[in-house]
């Protein structure tokens, strides 16, 4: 059930309502369940609690550096038995998207090993882009005559890549300059969640350079775009957005995603968005300088608090 | 003065070109050469204008060039250039820092040219130039192992073939600190093309730093004003209304020239074809593109300009 109210501070009564009126709970991970390796208090207990209540849980993450199996193992290690199909991560999603458009051909993928794993699992061929592709350390110019370019590239995919380099951007842009080459991006988050002051560029920073060099705009698959929810409903047709809760920490991805799908949205303040950020956003929406879609129905300190509200309603 | 645009330059305009302009600014790639070939008539034109007593300056966004290196190269191909005639973005970055009385250290994602030009004015680049390798097996960056310099209060984005994830981490992190200046040499997304590959320019590196940091830089190169500010600081006699800008790109050279009140001459030997100019002209008519993108004059190439000047010379000497 999605309400027209926004930024309501979650209480016990709301929590009971959320439990009764919804069958499916979607969780973002970073900043909601953990700041790995620190698992947030109450996170695993909440997941188990909701599962015991008969709820269907999915984990929707823009993180392209892990596979479904990686995440399933991580959950298992920390006390929640997640099945791989509950993990809606962008590496897997990219493979599903290519499958859904009947894609044939080779992909140049700027991304990590997880992308190779998920794409190859569905039988897609990767012709380069994964892992280091550096220039000699004493190079002071780009010599194109020694460049190895593949003649048959039909798709360029941009994801988070710790090994991003000038040559990779050059290759991606060159391939994208050819006719009929698809351009996909896992997501465009500008930076990664960090607990210290260091700024870690996200897939969006990599994408910005590929988009600039190629002068092309990609189809972006991750939140807030719909592809993630489409993939859930393809595999689980009973999922009803009106009986779904999306829990996240980023307004422009998680909350916008949930709202656009017609789900109820719950923002936690344990990650990217503070109460102050939300207040500023609310004012900007009132001044019409920011999108209404980014405002959550409810907000709460963290998942631990949500669990406490649920458990205290039970005691009564 | 006429507000006509895209006029094909011919004999009737050449008197005005010569008599009404003391300073001639030339973009280089696509105007004087298409690397590696120097275009016919280019050197002769530069020499001719110089013998007429005109001031000739080279205005290039290419951040790999230094005043000294570029002048030497021009000397090698037949034009006796002095370093101060080279208005390149590495040099104007140093001039800009000088003009704001900058004190501190810089993190510069760029190459040796930036070190050289900033060093000439006593500015110190602590880090960012050259490779900053990540281990090939890495699948995560341990942020506690990254070394940051607490004295850095300026981040500069330029062309860098050694750009990588770690450098963007550093740039974006420095930029998240208070009072850290953010400069970019220019934002051209591609460098002049070859047939083999699309060559990403300074703008692509800048795009990733902007995305990661959420900050907007002060951009120094064409079409922005700092380039002309540096020229006027170095050559106070230069007057906008007596300066001609010759270039091949509308969104850098021509826009730069028009915004500064210069006379603009587009050559079709580089990035812009006649067809492309026509497309932009139509967009301007429909109000979907800026009028200042359109040059006052256009001509096939610098050789044609030279021929017009030499014909005029012949007529005058009769």
PDB file of N, CA, C and O in Angstrom, chain B residues 60-119:
ATOM      1  N   UNK B  60      45.764  26.890 -27.783  1.00  0.00           N
ATOM      2  CA  UNK B  60      45.418  25.482 -27.845  1.00  0.00           C
ATOM      3  C   UNK B  60      44.968  24.944 -26.500  1.00  0.00           C
ATOM      4  O   UNK B  60      45.554  25.259 -25.466  1.00  0.00           O
ATOM      5  N   UNK B  61      43.900  24.122 -26.517  1.00  0.00           N
ATOM      6  CA  UNK B  61      43.411  23.486 -25.300  1.00  0.00           C
ATOM      7  C   UNK B  61      44.248  22.270 -24.914  1.00  0.00           C
ATOM      8  O   UNK B  61      44.082  21.718 -23.840  1.00  0.00           O
ATOM      9  N   UNK B  62      45.144  21.850 -25.784  1.00  0.00           N
ATOM     10  CA  UNK B  62      45.925  20.641 -25.559  1.00  0.00           C
ATOM     11  C   UNK B  62      46.827  20.807 -24.337  1.00  0.00           C
ATOM     12  O   UNK B  62      47.782  21.596 -24.351  1.00  0.00           O
ATOM     13  N   UNK B  63      46.514  20.074 -23.252  1.00  0.00           N
ATOM     14  CA  UNK B  63      47.241  20.283 -21.996  1.00  0.00           C
ATOM     15  C   UNK B  63      48.577  19.551 -21.953  1.00  0.00           C
ATOM     16  O   UNK B  63      49.284  19.600 -20.950  1.00  0.00           O
ATOM     17  N   UNK B  64      48.940  18.880 -23.032  1.00  0.00           N
ATOM     18  CA  UNK B  64      50.237  18.209 -23.088  1.00  0.00           C
ATOM     19  C   UNK B  64      51.344  19.139 -23.568  1.00  0.00           C
ATOM     20  O   UNK B  64      52.511  18.803 -23.536  1.00  0.00           O
ATOM     21  N   UNK B  65      50.946  20.324 -24.058  1.00  0.00           N
ATOM     22  CA  UNK B  65      51.943  21.221 -24.630  1.00  0.00           C
ATOM     23  C   UNK B  65      52.501  22.176 -23.582  1.00  0.00           C
ATOM     24  O   UNK B  65      51.813  22.596 -22.669  1.00  0.00           O
ATOM     25  N   UNK B  66      53.792  22.527 -23.735  1.00  0.00           N
ATOM     26  CA  UNK B  66      54.390  23.590 -22.941  1.00  0.00           C
ATOM     27  C   UNK B  66      54.773  24.718 -23.900  1.00  0.00           C
ATOM     28  O   UNK B  66      54.927  24.490 -25.094  1.00  0.00           O
ATOM     29  N   UNK B  67      54.938  25.927 -23.345  1.00  0.00           N
ATOM     30  CA  UNK B  67      55.322  27.062 -24.193  1.00  0.00           C
ATOM     31  C   UNK B  67      56.651  26.760 -24.891  1.00  0.00           C
ATOM     32  O   UNK B  67      56.802  26.940 -26.103  1.00  0.00           O
ATOM     33  N   UNK B  68      57.603  26.282 -24.101  1.00  0.00           N
ATOM     34  CA  UNK B  68      58.963  26.065 -24.626  1.00  0.00           C
ATOM     35  C   UNK B  68      58.957  24.949 -25.679  1.00  0.00           C
ATOM     36  O   UNK B  68      59.487  25.100 -26.779  1.00  0.00           O
ATOM     37  N   UNK B  69      58.315  23.809 -25.314  1.00  0.00           N
ATOM     38  CA  UNK B  69      58.333  22.638 -26.201  1.00  0.00           C
ATOM     39  C   UNK B  69      57.634  22.927 -27.514  1.00  0.00           C
ATOM     40  O   UNK B  69      58.102  22.547 -28.591  1.00  0.00           O
ATOM     41  N   UNK B  70      56.510  23.620 -27.418  1.00  0.00           N
ATOM     42  CA  UNK B  70      55.727  23.886 -28.619  1.00  0.00           C
ATOM     43  C   UNK B  70      56.438  24.869 -29.527  1.00  0.00           C
ATOM     44  O   UNK B  70      56.451  24.704 -30.752  1.00  0.00           O
ATOM     45  N   UNK B  71      57.054  25.899 -28.931  1.00  0.00           N
ATOM     46  CA  UNK B  71      57.811  26.873 -29.724  1.00  0.00           C
ATOM     47  C   UNK B  71      58.966  26.190 -30.455  1.00  0.00           C
ATOM     48  O   UNK B  71      59.210  26.439 -31.635  1.00  0.00           O
ATOM     49  N   UNK B  72      59.641  25.309 -29.761  1.00  0.00           N
ATOM     50  CA  UNK B  72      60.752  24.564 -30.386  1.00  0.00           C
ATOM     51  C   UNK B  72      60.251  23.754 -31.566  1.00  0.00           C
ATOM     52  O   UNK B  72      60.879  23.691 -32.621  1.00  0.00           O
ATOM     53  N   UNK B  73      59.115  23.131 -31.384  1.00  0.00           N
ATOM     54  CA  UNK B  73      58.548  22.299 -32.449  1.00  0.00           C
ATOM     55  C   UNK B  73      58.177  23.151 -33.661  1.00  0.00           C
ATOM     56  O   UNK B  73      58.446  22.784 -34.811  1.00  0.00           O
ATOM     57  N   UNK B  74      57.591  24.334 -33.397  1.00  0.00           N
ATOM     58  CA  UNK B  74      57.239  25.240 -34.498  1.00  0.00           C
ATOM     59  C   UNK B  74      58.498  25.689 -35.233  1.00  0.00           C
ATOM     60  O   UNK B  74      58.520  25.761 -36.463  1.00  0.00           O
ATOM     61  N   UNK B  75      59.559  25.993 -34.458  1.00  0.00           N
ATOM     62  CA  UNK B  75      60.832  26.377 -35.075  1.00  0.00           C
ATOM     63  C   UNK B  75      61.308  25.277 -36.012  1.00  0.00           C
ATOM     64  O   UNK B  75      61.786  25.547 -37.113  1.00  0.00           O
ATOM     65  N   UNK B  76      61.143  24.036 -35.570  1.00  0.00           N
ATOM     66  CA  UNK B  76      61.593  22.891 -36.372  1.00  0.00           C
ATOM     67  C   UNK B  76      60.836  22.740 -37.681  1.00  0.00           C
ATOM     68  O   UNK B  76      61.346  22.157 -38.635  1.00  0.00           O
ATOM     69  N   UNK B  77      59.610  23.262 -37.750  1.00  0.00           N
ATOM     70  CA  UNK B  77      58.860  23.115 -39.009  1.00  0.00           C
ATOM     71  C   UNK B  77      58.815  24.404 -39.815  1.00  0.00           C
ATOM     72  O   UNK B  77      58.053  24.531 -40.767  1.00  0.00           O
ATOM     73  N   UNK B  78      59.619  25.406 -39.403  1.00  0.00           N
ATOM     74  CA  UNK B  78      59.815  26.562 -40.281  1.00  0.00           C
ATOM     75  C   UNK B  78      59.206  27.869 -39.805  1.00  0.00           C
ATOM     76  O   UNK B  78      59.205  28.851 -40.538  1.00  0.00           O
ATOM     77  N   UNK B  79      58.688  27.920 -38.569  1.00  0.00           N
ATOM     78  CA  UNK B  79      58.179  29.199 -38.084  1.00  0.00           C
ATOM     79  C   UNK B  79      58.920  29.549 -36.795  1.00  0.00           C
ATOM     80  O   UNK B  79      58.893  28.789 -35.829  1.00  0.00           O
ATOM     81  N   UNK B  80      59.580  30.731 -36.777  1.00  0.00           N
ATOM     82  CA  UNK B  80      60.379  31.106 -35.610  1.00  0.00           C
ATOM     83  C   UNK B  80      59.472  31.629 -34.505  1.00  0.00           C
ATOM     84  O   UNK B  80      59.238  32.828 -34.397  1.00  0.00           O
ATOM     85  N   UNK B  81      58.961  30.714 -33.704  1.00  0.00           N
ATOM     86  CA  UNK B  81      58.051  31.103 -32.633  1.00  0.00           C
ATOM     87  C   UNK B  81      58.823  31.385 -31.357  1.00  0.00           C
ATOM     88  O   UNK B  81      59.824  30.731 -31.065  1.00  0.00           O
ATOM     89  N   UNK B  82      58.337  32.380 -30.601  1.00  0.00           N
ATOM     90  CA  UNK B  82      58.881  32.573 -29.247  1.00  0.00           C
ATOM     91  C   UNK B  82      57.944  31.853 -28.287  1.00  0.00           C
ATOM     92  O   UNK B  82      56.729  31.806 -28.521  1.00  0.00           O
ATOM     93  N   UNK B  83      58.454  31.329 -27.174  1.00  0.00           N
ATOM     94  CA  UNK B  83      57.579  30.620 -26.231  1.00  0.00           C
ATOM     95  C   UNK B  83      56.351  31.436 -25.825  1.00  0.00           C
ATOM     96  O   UNK B  83      55.260  30.883 -25.714  1.00  0.00           O
ATOM     97  N   UNK B  84      56.505  32.751 -25.631  1.00  0.00           N
ATOM     98  CA  UNK B  84      55.357  33.534 -25.162  1.00  0.00           C
ATOM     99  C   UNK B  84      54.227  33.658 -26.180  1.00  0.00           C
ATOM    100  O   UNK B  84      53.139  34.130 -25.845  1.00  0.00           O
ATOM    101  N   UNK B  85      54.474  33.201 -27.414  1.00  0.00           N
ATOM    102  CA  UNK B  85      53.390  33.190 -28.403  1.00  0.00           C
ATOM    103  C   UNK B  85      52.460  31.986 -28.220  1.00  0.00           C
ATOM    104  O   UNK B  85      51.433  31.886 -28.860  1.00  0.00           O
ATOM    105  N   UNK B  86      52.884  31.040 -27.352  1.00  0.00           N
ATOM    106  CA  UNK B  86      52.108  29.814 -27.168  1.00  0.00           C
ATOM    107  C   UNK B  86      51.179  29.979 -25.970  1.00  0.00           C
ATOM    108  O   UNK B  86      51.635  30.121 -24.827  1.00  0.00           O
ATOM    109  N   UNK B  87      49.884  30.003 -26.235  1.00  0.00           N
ATOM    110  CA  UNK B  87      48.893  30.139 -25.169  1.00  0.00           C
ATOM    111  C   UNK B  87      48.262  28.762 -24.994  1.00  0.00           C
ATOM    112  O   UNK B  87      47.262  28.424 -25.617  1.00  0.00           O
ATOM    113  N   UNK B  88      48.879  27.950 -24.146  1.00  0.00           N
ATOM    114  CA  UNK B  88      48.421  26.573 -23.957  1.00  0.00           C
ATOM    115  C   UNK B  88      47.874  26.423 -22.539  1.00  0.00           C
ATOM    116  O   UNK B  88      48.194  27.204 -21.652  1.00  0.00           O
ATOM    117  N   UNK B  89      47.020  25.406 -22.331  1.00  0.00           N
ATOM    118  CA  UNK B  89      46.281  25.342 -21.067  1.00  0.00           C
ATOM    119  C   UNK B  89      47.155  25.037 -19.847  1.00  0.00           C
ATOM    120  O   UNK B  89      46.811  25.431 -18.739  1.00  0.00           O
ATOM    121  N   UNK B  90      48.275  24.349 -20.038  1.00  0.00           N
ATOM    122  CA  UNK B  90      49.165  24.119 -18.899  1.00  0.00           C
ATOM    123  C   UNK B  90      49.700  25.478 -18.416  1.00  0.00           C
ATOM    124  O   UNK B  90      49.727  25.759 -17.210  1.00  0.00           O
ATOM    125  N   UNK B  91      50.090  26.319 -19.364  1.00  0.00           N
ATOM    126  CA  UNK B  91      50.608  27.644 -19.017  1.00  0.00           C
ATOM    127  C   UNK B  91      49.518  28.512 -18.393  1.00  0.00           C
ATOM    128  O   UNK B  91      49.755  29.172 -17.382  1.00  0.00           O
ATOM    129  N   UNK B  92      48.287  28.512 -18.952  1.00  0.00           N
ATOM    130  CA  UNK B  92      47.272  29.388 -18.371  1.00  0.00           C
ATOM    131  C   UNK B  92      46.823  28.912 -16.983  1.00  0.00           C
ATOM    132  O   UNK B  92      46.377  29.718 -16.170  1.00  0.00           O
ATOM    133  N   UNK B  93      46.977  27.607 -16.711  1.00  0.00           N
ATOM    134  CA  UNK B  93      46.682  27.137 -15.352  1.00  0.00           C
ATOM    135  C   UNK B  93      47.635  27.815 -14.370  1.00  0.00           C
ATOM    136  O   UNK B  93      47.215  28.309 -13.311  1.00  0.00           O
ATOM    137  N   UNK B  94      48.902  27.850 -14.712  1.00  0.00           N
ATOM    138  CA  UNK B  94      49.888  28.516 -13.858  1.00  0.00           C
ATOM    139  C   UNK B  94      49.580  30.003 -13.738  1.00  0.00           C
ATOM    140  O   UNK B  94      49.657  30.581 -12.642  1.00  0.00           O
ATOM    141  N   UNK B  95      49.207  30.635 -14.844  1.00  0.00           N
ATOM    142  CA  UNK B  95      48.870  32.069 -14.804  1.00  0.00           C
ATOM    143  C   UNK B  95      47.663  32.324 -13.920  1.00  0.00           C
ATOM    144  O   UNK B  95      47.605  33.318 -13.191  1.00  0.00           O
ATOM    145  N   UNK B  96      46.685  31.408 -14.001  1.00  0.00           N
ATOM    146  CA  UNK B  96      45.477  31.571 -13.192  1.00  0.00           C
ATOM    147  C   UNK B  96      45.803  31.488 -11.710  1.00  0.00           C
ATOM    148  O   UNK B  96      45.363  32.326 -10.908  1.00  0.00           O
ATOM    149  N   UNK B  97      46.592  30.479 -11.344  1.00  0.00           N
ATOM    150  CA  UNK B  97      46.974  30.326  -9.933  1.00  0.00           C
ATOM    151  C   UNK B  97      47.735  31.571  -9.456  1.00  0.00           C
ATOM    152  O   UNK B  97      47.549  32.047  -8.336  1.00  0.00           O
ATOM    153  N   UNK B  98      48.568  32.106 -10.325  1.00  0.00           N
ATOM    154  CA  UNK B  98      49.319  33.326 -10.005  1.00  0.00           C
ATOM    155  C   UNK B  98      48.353  34.491  -9.790  1.00  0.00           C
ATOM    156  O   UNK B  98      48.472  35.241  -8.820  1.00  0.00           O
ATOM    157  N   UNK B  99      47.356  34.586 -10.657  1.00  0.00           N
ATOM    158  CA  UNK B  99      46.441  35.724 -10.596  1.00  0.00           C
ATOM    159  C   UNK B  99      45.590  35.707  -9.337  1.00  0.00           C
ATOM    160  O   UNK B  99      45.121  36.752  -8.896  1.00  0.00           O
ATOM    161  N   UNK B 100      45.360  34.516  -8.753  1.00  0.00           N
ATOM    162  CA  UNK B 100      44.554  34.470  -7.522  1.00  0.00           C
ATOM    163  C   UNK B 100      45.453  34.376  -6.292  1.00  0.00           C
ATOM    164  O   UNK B 100      44.991  34.118  -5.189  1.00  0.00           O
ATOM    165  N   UNK B 101      46.767  34.588  -6.509  1.00  0.00           N
ATOM    166  CA  UNK B 101      47.708  34.551  -5.383  1.00  0.00           C
ATOM    167  C   UNK B 101      47.658  33.220  -4.635  1.00  0.00           C
ATOM    168  O   UNK B 101      47.686  33.179  -3.408  1.00  0.00           O
ATOM    169  N   UNK B 102      47.580  32.142  -5.389  1.00  0.00           N
ATOM    170  CA  UNK B 102      47.412  30.827  -4.792  1.00  0.00           C
ATOM    171  C   UNK B 102      48.614  30.431  -3.950  1.00  0.00           C
ATOM    172  O   UNK B 102      49.768  30.601  -4.355  1.00  0.00           O
ATOM    173  N   UNK B 103      48.321  29.919  -2.765  1.00  0.00           N
ATOM    174  CA  UNK B 103      49.389  29.377  -1.925  1.00  0.00           C
ATOM    175  C   UNK B 103      48.983  27.949  -1.560  1.00  0.00           C
ATOM    176  O   UNK B 103      47.844  27.717  -1.148  1.00  0.00           O
ATOM    177  N   UNK B 104      49.887  27.011  -1.708  1.00  0.00           N
ATOM    178  CA  UNK B 104      49.549  25.641  -1.321  1.00  0.00           C
ATOM    179  C   UNK B 104      50.057  24.640  -2.320  1.00  0.00           C
ATOM    180  O   UNK B 104      50.878  24.946  -3.174  1.00  0.00           O
ATOM    181  N   UNK B 105      49.554  23.431  -2.174  1.00  0.00           N
ATOM    182  CA  UNK B 105      49.981  22.344  -3.038  1.00  0.00           C
ATOM    183  C   UNK B 105      48.834  21.867  -3.906  1.00  0.00           C
ATOM    184  O   UNK B 105      47.676  21.983  -3.530  1.00  0.00           O
ATOM    185  N   UNK B 106      49.195  21.309  -5.051  1.00  0.00           N
ATOM    186  CA  UNK B 106      48.189  20.856  -6.004  1.00  0.00           C
ATOM    187  C   UNK B 106      48.224  19.351  -6.187  1.00  0.00           C
ATOM    188  O   UNK B 106      49.298  18.739  -6.213  1.00  0.00           O
ATOM    189  N   UNK B 107      47.034  18.779  -6.328  1.00  0.00           N
ATOM    190  CA  UNK B 107      46.927  17.398  -6.809  1.00  0.00           C
ATOM    191  C   UNK B 107      46.493  17.523  -8.257  1.00  0.00           C
ATOM    192  O   UNK B 107      45.422  18.062  -8.536  1.00  0.00           O
ATOM    193  N   UNK B 108      47.322  17.057  -9.182  1.00  0.00           N
ATOM    194  CA  UNK B 108      47.027  17.276 -10.591  1.00  0.00           C
ATOM    195  C   UNK B 108      46.958  15.963 -11.355  1.00  0.00           C
ATOM    196  O   UNK B 108      47.972  15.262 -11.478  1.00  0.00           O
ATOM    197  N   UNK B 109      45.775  15.645 -11.866  1.00  0.00           N
ATOM    198  CA  UNK B 109      45.651  14.475 -12.751  1.00  0.00           C
ATOM    199  C   UNK B 109      46.037  14.989 -14.129  1.00  0.00           C
ATOM    200  O   UNK B 109      45.237  15.604 -14.841  1.00  0.00           O
ATOM    201  N   UNK B 110      47.304  14.800 -14.478  1.00  0.00           N
ATOM    202  CA  UNK B 110      47.832  15.381 -15.711  1.00  0.00           C
ATOM    203  C   UNK B 110      49.187  14.803 -15.999  1.00  0.00           C
ATOM    204  O   UNK B 110      49.583  13.808 -15.397  1.00  0.00           O
ATOM    205  N   UNK B 111      49.899  15.439 -16.930  1.00  0.00           N
ATOM    206  CA  UNK B 111      51.195  14.882 -17.331  1.00  0.00           C
ATOM    207  C   UNK B 111      52.322  15.893 -17.102  1.00  0.00           C
ATOM    208  O   UNK B 111      52.099  16.974 -16.544  1.00  0.00           O
ATOM    209  N   UNK B 112      53.496  15.532 -17.534  1.00  0.00           N
ATOM    210  CA  UNK B 112      54.707  16.281 -17.205  1.00  0.00           C
ATOM    211  C   UNK B 112      54.610  17.758 -17.605  1.00  0.00           C
ATOM    212  O   UNK B 112      55.198  18.622 -16.959  1.00  0.00           O
ATOM    213  N   UNK B 113      53.854  18.033 -18.663  1.00  0.00           N
ATOM    214  CA  UNK B 113      53.691  19.421 -19.122  1.00  0.00           C
ATOM    215  C   UNK B 113      53.122  20.302 -18.013  1.00  0.00           C
ATOM    216  O   UNK B 113      53.498  21.466 -17.860  1.00  0.00           O
ATOM    217  N   UNK B 114      52.219  19.732 -17.205  1.00  0.00           N
ATOM    218  CA  UNK B 114      51.606  20.503 -16.117  1.00  0.00           C
ATOM    219  C   UNK B 114      52.662  20.791 -15.044  1.00  0.00           C
ATOM    220  O   UNK B 114      52.744  21.902 -14.518  1.00  0.00           O
ATOM    221  N   UNK B 115      53.470  19.784 -14.733  1.00  0.00           N
ATOM    222  CA  UNK B 115      54.538  19.966 -13.742  1.00  0.00           C
ATOM    223  C   UNK B 115      55.464  21.089 -14.194  1.00  0.00           C
ATOM    224  O   UNK B 115      55.831  21.978 -13.420  1.00  0.00           O
ATOM    225  N   UNK B 116      55.829  21.055 -15.482  1.00  0.00           N
ATOM    226  CA  UNK B 116      56.783  22.037 -16.020  1.00  0.00           C
ATOM    227  C   UNK B 116      56.216  23.447 -15.953  1.00  0.00           C
ATOM    228  O   UNK B 116      56.878  24.366 -15.437  1.00  0.00           O
ATOM    229  N   UNK B 117      55.002  23.642 -16.458  1.00  0.00           N
ATOM    230  CA  UNK B 117      54.463  24.998 -16.503  1.00  0.00           C
ATOM    231  C   UNK B 117      54.140  25.534 -15.117  1.00  0.00           C
ATOM    232  O   UNK B 117      54.377  26.701 -14.824  1.00  0.00           O
ATOM    233  N   UNK B 118      53.577  24.683 -14.249  1.00  0.00           N
ATOM    234  CA  UNK B 118      53.286  25.158 -12.895  1.00  0.00           C
ATOM    235  C   UNK B 118      54.588  25.437 -12.146  1.00  0.00           C
ATOM    236  O   UNK B 118      54.709  26.426 -11.415  1.00  0.00           O
ATOM    237  N   UNK B 119      55.570  24.578 -12.355  1.00  0.00           N
ATOM    238  CA  UNK B 119      56.870  24.742 -11.702  1.00  0.00           C
ATOM    239  C   UNK B 119      57.526  26.066 -12.053  1.00  0.00           C
ATOM    240  O   UNK B 119      58.165  26.698 -11.212  1.00  0.00           O
TER     241      UNK B 119
END
